[in-house]
Amino acid sequence: MDLEIRKRELVKEFSPMLKKSTKTSKIWIAFLIAIILVGVVAFIIQAVKGHEVTGMRDNVVWGIYIINFIFFVCLSYSGAFISGILHFFKTPWKNSVMRIVEIITVLSLIIGPIFILLCIGRLDRLHYLFLYPRIQSPITWDIIAILTDLIGCFIYLYLTFIPDFAILRDNSKKAPAWRQKLYKKLAIGYYDTPTQREKLHKITRTMSAMIIALAIIAYSVLAWIFSLTLQPGWNSSIFAPYFIVAGLYSGIGVIIIAMYLIRKFYHLEHYIRKIHFIGAGVILLVISLLFGYFTFSEYFSRWFSHKTHDVNLLNTLFNRYFWMFIFANYIGVIAPIIILFFKKFRTIKSITFAAVIAVLGLWFNRYLIIVPTLETPYLPIQDSRPEFIHYSATWIEWALSFAGVAAFILFFILIMRLVPIIPMSGIIDHEREQKRHPKNLTQNQK
């Protein structure tokens, strides 16, 4: 009986997040929809007029669409890896961040591949990738990896939602009829019996182990698309681990930013506490050191080799993209290290600021990997106009990029309207375990 009372209390506590729409939230949602509509207009213009409305030309055939694709996909793989790892920890603080990480993972895997479609000139031939795949091509394996990871992460996310769907089904009598029916269907007959709980735990544990492996394999395949290409700056043997570390770097940063915004907007200070930010900040510090090491190794070996094409690429970076290079590889790495290294700087706001710098720095780092390399090919096109050699994104590309970010945030908000961002089942499991082993859990909290 006490358990049922506790479930009703949690539903009552989190109900405002699911139902109530404040004036600020309505304005924010309207703003996101407006950005998406501008992106739809930009897409229609691009579909009608072709890629001539973008900055992509003969030399630079990839632009910020590919950069956004890499960024979102690396965010999804890092989220899958982190959520899989967190599932194996028994510390109570993981409950407050697990769902944030899981939602980021799935949404990134949905939004990211859309940018690949925007980069394809002939979408009417898209089905050929599936009808006539070349098994020798890394792109074919990348498609397989993304689809497999998307299915696996979606199943994993749904499995973690089932206990909360059951709680909402049994304790949301005042909710609209459509919401009650939806919770009933999504709960699929789960009633939190010991047998069901044990089976769900085993399945979720197995899935968490699988998505860790999928994350490593899938992002390695994406890195091989570049490293197996004979282009200056891409043909590198360390690209796979470099991409994995970069993915974790961006993933931790976005998770910290999401925690800060959700904590502030929904007043969840009781659940998302300073310990979460300090823990994430320390992880970001370690990853930033690794990312800095890989970045230094990549550029130093290229500079020291004295190969003509590497020298040309470095000249492009230091001349045309000097300030972007400084921000991406110096400020974007050193600033988070300085902020997070000293304990007195590890406040919630300073850790979030370091995360923002890290995420922006990583996006520009992806830009420097793609664009300068394509602007300095092995065989440059002679007597071409500068706009055909150099790349500059148009408003069409920026509009679609911001529309992708807006869609990511909007879907995140809509999911939070369906289930609480703090898993109620996790709170109940923690309290149940606390009654069984009060001493051990008290020590873990300390």
Coordinates of C-alpha atoms in Angstrom, one line a residue:
M1 CA 0.0 0.0 0.0
D2 CA 2.9 2.4 0.8
L3 CA 4.3 1.7 -2.6
E4 CA 1.0 2.7 -4.4
I5 CA 0.8 5.9 -2.3
R6 CA 4.4 6.8 -3.2
K7 CA 3.6 6.3 -6.9
R8 CA 0.7 8.7 -6.7
E9 CA 2.9 11.2 -4.9
L10 CA 5.5 11.0 -7.7
V11 CA 2.8 11.4 -10.4
K12 CA 1.4 14.4 -8.6
E13 CA 4.9 15.9 -8.3
F14 CA 5.8 15.5 -11.9
S15 CA 2.3 16.2 -13.4
P16 CA 3.0 19.9 -14.0
M17 CA 5.9 19.0 -16.3
L18 CA 3.5 16.8 -18.3
K19 CA 0.4 19.0 -18.5
K20 CA 1.0 22.6 -17.6
S21 CA 2.0 25.0 -20.4
T22 CA 3.3 28.3 -19.2
K23 CA 3.4 31.5 -21.3
T24 CA 7.2 31.2 -21.5
S25 CA 7.0 27.6 -22.8
K26 CA 4.4 28.5 -25.4
I27 CA 6.5 31.3 -26.7
W28 CA 9.6 29.1 -26.8
I29 CA 7.7 26.3 -28.7
A30 CA 6.3 28.9 -31.1
F31 CA 9.9 30.2 -31.7
L32 CA 11.2 26.7 -32.4
I33 CA 8.4 26.0 -34.8
A34 CA 9.1 29.3 -36.6
I35 CA 12.7 28.3 -37.1
I36 CA 11.6 24.9 -38.4
L37 CA 9.2 26.5 -40.9
V38 CA 12.0 28.8 -42.2
G39 CA 14.1 25.6 -42.6
V40 CA 11.2 24.0 -44.6
V41 CA 11.1 27.0 -46.9
A42 CA 14.9 26.7 -47.4
F43 CA 14.5 23.0 -48.2
I44 CA 11.8 23.7 -50.8
I45 CA 14.1 26.3 -52.4
Q46 CA 17.0 23.9 -52.5
A47 CA 14.9 21.0 -53.8
V48 CA 13.6 23.2 -56.7
K49 CA 16.8 25.1 -57.6
G50 CA 19.3 22.4 -56.7
H51 CA 22.6 22.8 -54.9
E52 CA 23.5 26.0 -56.6
V53 CA 21.7 27.8 -53.8
T54 CA 24.3 26.3 -51.4
G55 CA 28.0 27.1 -51.1
M56 CA 29.0 23.6 -52.2
R57 CA 30.9 23.6 -55.5
D58 CA 33.3 21.4 -57.5
N59 CA 36.1 21.5 -54.9
V60 CA 34.1 21.6 -51.7
V61 CA 31.4 19.1 -52.4
W62 CA 30.6 18.8 -48.6
G63 CA 29.7 21.7 -46.3
I64 CA 28.1 22.3 -43.0
Y65 CA 25.5 19.6 -43.8
I66 CA 28.2 16.9 -43.4
I67 CA 29.6 18.8 -40.4
N68 CA 26.2 18.7 -38.7
F69 CA 25.8 15.1 -39.6
I70 CA 29.1 14.2 -38.0
F71 CA 28.3 16.3 -34.9
F72 CA 24.9 14.8 -34.3
V73 CA 25.9 11.2 -35.0
C74 CA 29.0 11.6 -32.7
L75 CA 26.6 13.0 -30.1
S76 CA 24.3 10.0 -30.4
Y77 CA 27.1 7.5 -30.2
S78 CA 28.6 9.1 -27.1
G79 CA 25.2 9.2 -25.6
A80 CA 24.7 5.5 -26.3
F81 CA 28.1 4.7 -24.8
I82 CA 27.5 6.9 -21.7
S83 CA 24.0 5.6 -21.0
G84 CA 25.2 2.0 -21.4
I85 CA 28.0 2.6 -18.9
L86 CA 25.6 4.3 -16.4
H87 CA 23.3 1.4 -16.4
F88 CA 26.0 -0.8 -14.8
F89 CA 26.5 1.7 -11.9
K90 CA 24.4 1.3 -8.8
T91 CA 24.9 4.8 -7.5
P92 CA 21.6 6.7 -6.8
W93 CA 22.8 9.9 -8.6
K94 CA 22.7 8.2 -12.0
N95 CA 18.9 8.2 -12.0
S96 CA 18.7 12.0 -12.5
V97 CA 20.7 12.0 -15.7
M98 CA 20.0 8.6 -17.3
R99 CA 16.8 9.7 -19.2
I100 CA 18.4 12.9 -20.4
V101 CA 21.3 10.9 -22.0
E102 CA 18.9 8.3 -23.5
I103 CA 16.7 10.9 -25.1
I104 CA 19.7 12.8 -26.5
T105 CA 21.0 9.6 -28.0
V106 CA 17.8 8.7 -29.9
L107 CA 17.0 12.2 -31.1
S108 CA 20.6 12.7 -32.4
L109 CA 20.4 9.5 -34.4
I110 CA 17.1 10.7 -36.0
I111 CA 18.2 14.3 -36.7
G112 CA 21.8 13.6 -37.8
P113 CA 21.1 11.4 -40.9
I114 CA 18.7 14.0 -42.2
F115 CA 21.6 16.2 -43.0
I116 CA 23.0 13.5 -45.3
L117 CA 19.8 13.6 -47.2
L118 CA 20.2 17.4 -47.6
C119 CA 23.6 16.8 -49.0
I120 CA 22.4 14.4 -51.7
G121 CA 21.6 16.1 -55.0
R122 CA 19.4 13.3 -56.4
L123 CA 17.1 12.2 -53.6
D124 CA 15.1 10.2 -56.2
R125 CA 18.0 7.8 -56.4
L126 CA 18.3 7.3 -52.6
H127 CA 16.7 3.8 -52.7
Y128 CA 19.6 2.6 -54.8
L129 CA 21.7 2.7 -51.7
F130 CA 19.5 -0.1 -50.3
L131 CA 18.8 -2.0 -53.6
Y132 CA 22.4 -2.0 -54.9
P133 CA 24.8 -1.5 -52.0
R134 CA 28.5 -2.0 -52.5
I135 CA 29.7 -4.1 -49.7
Q136 CA 33.3 -2.8 -50.2
S137 CA 32.2 0.8 -49.5
P138 CA 32.5 2.2 -45.9
I139 CA 29.4 4.3 -46.7
T140 CA 27.3 1.2 -47.0
W141 CA 28.6 -0.1 -43.7
D142 CA 28.0 3.4 -42.2
I143 CA 24.3 3.2 -43.2
I144 CA 24.1 -0.3 -41.7
A145 CA 25.7 0.9 -38.5
I146 CA 23.5 3.9 -38.1
L147 CA 20.3 1.9 -38.7
T148 CA 21.3 -0.8 -36.4
D149 CA 22.3 1.7 -33.7
L150 CA 19.1 3.6 -34.1
I151 CA 16.9 0.5 -33.7
G152 CA 19.0 -0.7 -30.7
C153 CA 18.9 2.7 -29.0
F154 CA 15.2 3.1 -29.6
I155 CA 14.5 -0.3 -28.1
Y156 CA 16.7 0.5 -25.1
L157 CA 15.0 3.9 -24.6
Y158 CA 11.5 2.2 -24.8
L159 CA 12.5 -0.5 -22.3
T160 CA 13.5 2.2 -19.7
F161 CA 10.2 4.0 -20.3
I162 CA 8.0 1.0 -19.6
P163 CA 7.9 1.1 -15.8
D164 CA 7.0 4.8 -15.9
F165 CA 4.3 4.2 -18.5
A166 CA 2.8 1.7 -16.1
I167 CA 3.0 4.1 -13.1
L168 CA 1.3 6.9 -15.3
R169 CA -1.3 4.4 -16.5
D170 CA -2.4 3.5 -13.0
N171 CA -2.2 7.0 -11.4
S172 CA -3.3 9.4 -14.1
K173 CA -7.1 9.1 -13.8
K174 CA -7.6 12.8 -14.2
A175 CA -5.6 12.9 -17.4
P176 CA -7.3 13.2 -20.8
A177 CA -8.7 10.0 -22.3
W178 CA -6.2 9.9 -25.1
R179 CA -3.3 10.1 -22.7
Q180 CA -4.7 7.3 -20.5
K181 CA -5.1 5.0 -23.6
L182 CA -1.6 5.9 -24.8
Y183 CA -0.1 5.0 -21.4
K184 CA -2.0 1.7 -21.3
K185 CA -0.8 0.6 -24.8
L186 CA 2.8 1.7 -24.2
A187 CA 2.9 -0.1 -20.8
I188 CA 2.2 -3.4 -22.6
G189 CA 0.8 -5.1 -19.5
Y190 CA 3.6 -4.3 -17.1
Y191 CA 2.5 -4.3 -13.5
D192 CA 5.9 -4.2 -11.7
T193 CA 5.7 -7.7 -10.3
P194 CA 8.9 -9.3 -9.1
T195 CA 9.0 -11.6 -12.2
Q196 CA 8.4 -8.8 -14.7
R197 CA 10.9 -6.5 -12.9
E198 CA 13.6 -9.2 -13.0
K199 CA 13.0 -9.9 -16.7
L200 CA 13.0 -6.3 -17.7
H201 CA 16.2 -5.7 -15.8
K202 CA 17.9 -8.6 -17.5
I203 CA 16.8 -7.4 -21.0
T204 CA 17.8 -3.8 -20.3
R205 CA 21.2 -4.9 -19.0
T206 CA 21.8 -6.9 -22.1
M207 CA 20.7 -4.1 -24.4
S208 CA 23.0 -1.6 -22.5
A209 CA 26.0 -3.9 -23.2
M210 CA 25.0 -4.2 -26.9
I211 CA 24.7 -0.4 -27.5
I212 CA 28.2 0.2 -25.9
A213 CA 29.7 -2.1 -28.6
L214 CA 27.5 -0.6 -31.3
A215 CA 28.6 2.9 -30.4
I216 CA 32.3 2.0 -30.7
I217 CA 31.9 0.0 -33.9
A218 CA 29.5 2.5 -35.6
Y219 CA 31.6 5.6 -34.9
S220 CA 34.7 3.8 -36.0
V221 CA 33.1 3.0 -39.3
L222 CA 32.2 6.7 -39.7
A223 CA 35.8 7.7 -39.1
W224 CA 37.0 5.1 -41.6
I225 CA 35.0 6.9 -44.3
F226 CA 37.5 9.7 -44.0
S227 CA 40.7 7.9 -43.1
L228 CA 40.4 5.4 -46.0
T229 CA 40.1 8.4 -48.4
L230 CA 43.3 9.7 -50.0
Q231 CA 42.8 13.3 -49.1
P232 CA 45.3 15.6 -47.3
G233 CA 44.5 15.5 -43.5
W234 CA 42.1 12.6 -43.8
N235 CA 44.4 9.6 -44.5
S236 CA 45.2 9.0 -40.8
S237 CA 45.4 5.8 -38.8
I238 CA 44.2 7.5 -35.5
F239 CA 41.0 8.8 -36.9
A240 CA 38.8 6.1 -35.4
P241 CA 39.9 6.6 -31.7
Y242 CA 40.2 10.3 -32.4
F243 CA 36.5 10.4 -33.5
I244 CA 35.4 8.3 -30.5
V245 CA 37.1 10.6 -28.0
A246 CA 35.7 13.7 -29.8
G247 CA 32.2 12.1 -29.7
L248 CA 32.5 11.6 -25.9
Y249 CA 33.8 15.2 -25.6
S250 CA 30.8 16.7 -27.3
G251 CA 28.4 14.2 -25.6
I252 CA 29.5 15.2 -22.1
G253 CA 29.3 18.9 -23.0
V254 CA 25.7 18.7 -24.4
I255 CA 24.6 16.6 -21.4
I256 CA 25.9 19.2 -19.0
I257 CA 24.1 22.0 -21.0
A258 CA 20.9 20.0 -21.0
M259 CA 21.1 19.3 -17.3
Y260 CA 21.6 23.0 -16.6
L261 CA 18.6 24.1 -18.7
I262 CA 16.2 21.4 -17.5
R263 CA 17.2 22.0 -13.9
K264 CA 16.7 25.8 -14.2
F265 CA 13.5 25.7 -16.3
Y266 CA 11.7 22.9 -14.4
H267 CA 13.1 23.7 -10.9
L268 CA 14.6 20.2 -10.4
E269 CA 17.3 21.4 -8.1
H270 CA 16.4 18.6 -5.7
Y271 CA 17.1 15.9 -8.3
I272 CA 19.8 17.4 -10.5
R273 CA 22.3 18.5 -7.9
K274 CA 25.8 20.0 -7.9
I275 CA 27.3 16.5 -7.5
H276 CA 26.0 15.7 -11.0
F277 CA 27.7 18.7 -12.5
I278 CA 31.0 18.1 -10.7
G279 CA 31.0 14.4 -11.8
A280 CA 30.3 15.4 -15.4
G281 CA 32.8 18.2 -15.2
V282 CA 35.6 15.8 -14.0
I283 CA 34.7 13.5 -16.9
L284 CA 34.8 16.4 -19.3
L285 CA 38.2 17.4 -17.9
V286 CA 39.7 13.9 -18.6
I287 CA 38.1 13.7 -22.1
S288 CA 39.4 17.2 -22.9
L289 CA 42.9 16.1 -22.0
L290 CA 42.6 13.1 -24.3
F291 CA 41.0 15.1 -27.1
G292 CA 43.8 17.7 -26.8
Y293 CA 46.4 15.0 -27.0
F294 CA 44.9 13.5 -30.2
T295 CA 44.5 16.9 -31.7
F296 CA 48.1 17.8 -31.0
S297 CA 49.3 14.5 -32.4
E298 CA 47.3 14.9 -35.5
Y299 CA 48.6 18.4 -36.4
F300 CA 52.1 18.0 -35.1
S301 CA 52.8 14.8 -37.2
R302 CA 51.4 16.6 -40.2
W303 CA 53.5 19.7 -39.7
F304 CA 56.7 17.6 -39.0
S305 CA 56.3 15.4 -42.0
H306 CA 57.1 18.3 -44.5
K307 CA 54.9 16.6 -47.1
T308 CA 53.9 19.1 -49.8
H309 CA 50.2 18.5 -49.5
D310 CA 50.2 18.6 -45.7
V311 CA 52.1 21.9 -45.8
N312 CA 49.5 23.3 -48.2
L313 CA 46.7 22.2 -45.9
L314 CA 48.4 23.8 -42.9
N315 CA 48.9 27.0 -44.8
T316 CA 45.2 27.0 -45.6
L317 CA 44.4 26.5 -41.9
F318 CA 46.8 29.1 -40.6
N319 CA 45.9 31.7 -43.2
R320 CA 42.2 31.4 -44.2
Y321 CA 41.0 29.8 -40.9
F322 CA 43.5 31.1 -38.4
W323 CA 41.0 32.4 -35.7
M324 CA 38.7 29.4 -36.2
F325 CA 41.8 27.1 -35.7
I326 CA 42.8 29.0 -32.5
F327 CA 39.3 28.8 -31.1
A328 CA 38.7 25.1 -32.0
N329 CA 42.1 23.7 -31.0
Y330 CA 43.3 26.0 -28.3
I331 CA 40.4 27.9 -26.6
G332 CA 38.0 25.0 -27.1
V333 CA 40.4 22.6 -25.3
I334 CA 42.5 24.7 -22.9
A335 CA 39.7 26.8 -21.5
P336 CA 37.6 23.9 -20.3
I337 CA 40.8 22.3 -18.8
I338 CA 41.7 25.5 -16.9
I339 CA 38.1 25.9 -15.6
L340 CA 37.6 22.3 -14.6
F341 CA 41.1 21.6 -13.2
F342 CA 40.8 23.8 -10.1
K343 CA 38.1 22.8 -7.5
K344 CA 37.2 26.4 -6.7
F345 CA 36.1 27.0 -10.3
R346 CA 33.8 23.9 -10.3
T347 CA 30.5 25.7 -9.8
I348 CA 27.4 24.8 -11.8
K349 CA 27.6 27.9 -14.0
S350 CA 31.3 27.6 -14.6
I351 CA 31.1 23.9 -15.5
T352 CA 28.2 24.7 -17.9
F353 CA 30.2 27.6 -19.4
A354 CA 33.1 25.2 -20.0
A355 CA 30.7 22.7 -21.6
V356 CA 29.5 25.4 -24.0
I357 CA 33.1 26.3 -25.0
A358 CA 33.9 22.6 -25.5
V359 CA 30.8 22.0 -27.7
L360 CA 31.4 25.1 -29.9
G361 CA 35.1 24.2 -30.2
L362 CA 34.3 20.7 -31.3
W363 CA 31.9 21.9 -34.0
F364 CA 34.5 24.2 -35.4
N365 CA 37.0 21.4 -35.2
R366 CA 34.7 19.3 -37.4
Y367 CA 34.5 22.2 -39.8
L368 CA 38.3 22.4 -40.0
I369 CA 38.5 18.7 -40.7
I370 CA 36.1 18.9 -43.7
V371 CA 36.3 22.3 -45.5
P372 CA 40.0 23.1 -45.6
T373 CA 40.9 19.6 -46.7
L374 CA 38.4 19.9 -49.6
E375 CA 39.8 23.3 -50.5
T376 CA 43.3 21.9 -50.8
P377 CA 42.9 18.7 -53.0
Y378 CA 45.8 16.8 -54.6
L379 CA 44.8 18.0 -58.0
P380 CA 43.3 21.5 -57.8
I381 CA 41.1 22.7 -60.6
Q382 CA 42.9 25.2 -62.8
D383 CA 41.6 28.7 -63.7
S384 CA 38.5 28.4 -61.6
R385 CA 36.6 31.3 -60.0
P386 CA 37.4 31.8 -56.3
E387 CA 33.8 31.0 -55.3
F388 CA 34.2 27.5 -56.9
I389 CA 37.4 26.8 -55.0
H390 CA 36.5 28.2 -51.6
Y391 CA 33.5 27.4 -49.5
S392 CA 31.1 29.8 -47.8
A393 CA 27.8 28.6 -46.4
T394 CA 24.7 30.3 -47.7
W395 CA 21.6 31.3 -45.7
I396 CA 19.9 28.1 -47.0
E397 CA 22.4 25.9 -45.3
W398 CA 22.3 27.9 -42.1
A399 CA 18.5 27.9 -42.0
L400 CA 18.4 24.2 -42.4
S401 CA 21.1 23.8 -39.8
F402 CA 19.3 25.9 -37.2
A403 CA 16.1 24.0 -38.2
G404 CA 17.7 20.8 -37.3
V405 CA 18.8 22.1 -33.9
A406 CA 15.3 23.5 -33.3
A407 CA 13.7 20.2 -34.2
F408 CA 16.0 18.4 -31.7
I409 CA 15.0 20.8 -28.9
L410 CA 11.3 20.6 -29.8
F411 CA 11.2 16.8 -29.9
F412 CA 13.0 16.8 -26.5
I413 CA 10.3 19.1 -25.0
L414 CA 7.5 16.9 -26.5
I415 CA 9.0 13.8 -25.0
M416 CA 9.2 15.5 -21.6
R417 CA 5.5 16.2 -22.0
L418 CA 4.9 12.4 -22.4
V419 CA 7.1 11.1 -19.5
P420 CA 8.9 12.8 -16.6
I421 CA 12.6 13.6 -17.3
I422 CA 13.4 12.1 -13.9
P423 CA 12.5 8.4 -14.0
M424 CA 9.9 7.7 -11.3
S425 CA 10.6 4.0 -11.4
G426 CA 14.3 4.8 -10.6
I427 CA 13.3 6.8 -7.6
I428 CA 11.1 3.9 -6.3
D429 CA 13.8 1.3 -7.0
H430 CA 16.3 3.5 -5.1
E431 CA 13.9 3.8 -2.1
R432 CA 13.2 0.1 -2.2
E433 CA 16.9 -0.7 -2.2
Q434 CA 17.5 1.9 0.6
K435 CA 15.1 0.0 2.9
R436 CA 17.0 -3.3 2.2
H437 CA 20.5 -1.9 2.6
P438 CA 20.3 1.5 4.2
K439 CA 24.0 1.6 5.3
N440 CA 25.5 0.9 1.9
L441 CA 23.3 3.5 0.1
T442 CA 24.0 6.1 2.7
Q443 CA 27.8 5.6 2.1
N444 CA 27.3 5.8 -1.7
Q445 CA 25.4 9.1 -1.4
K446 CA 28.2 10.6 0.7

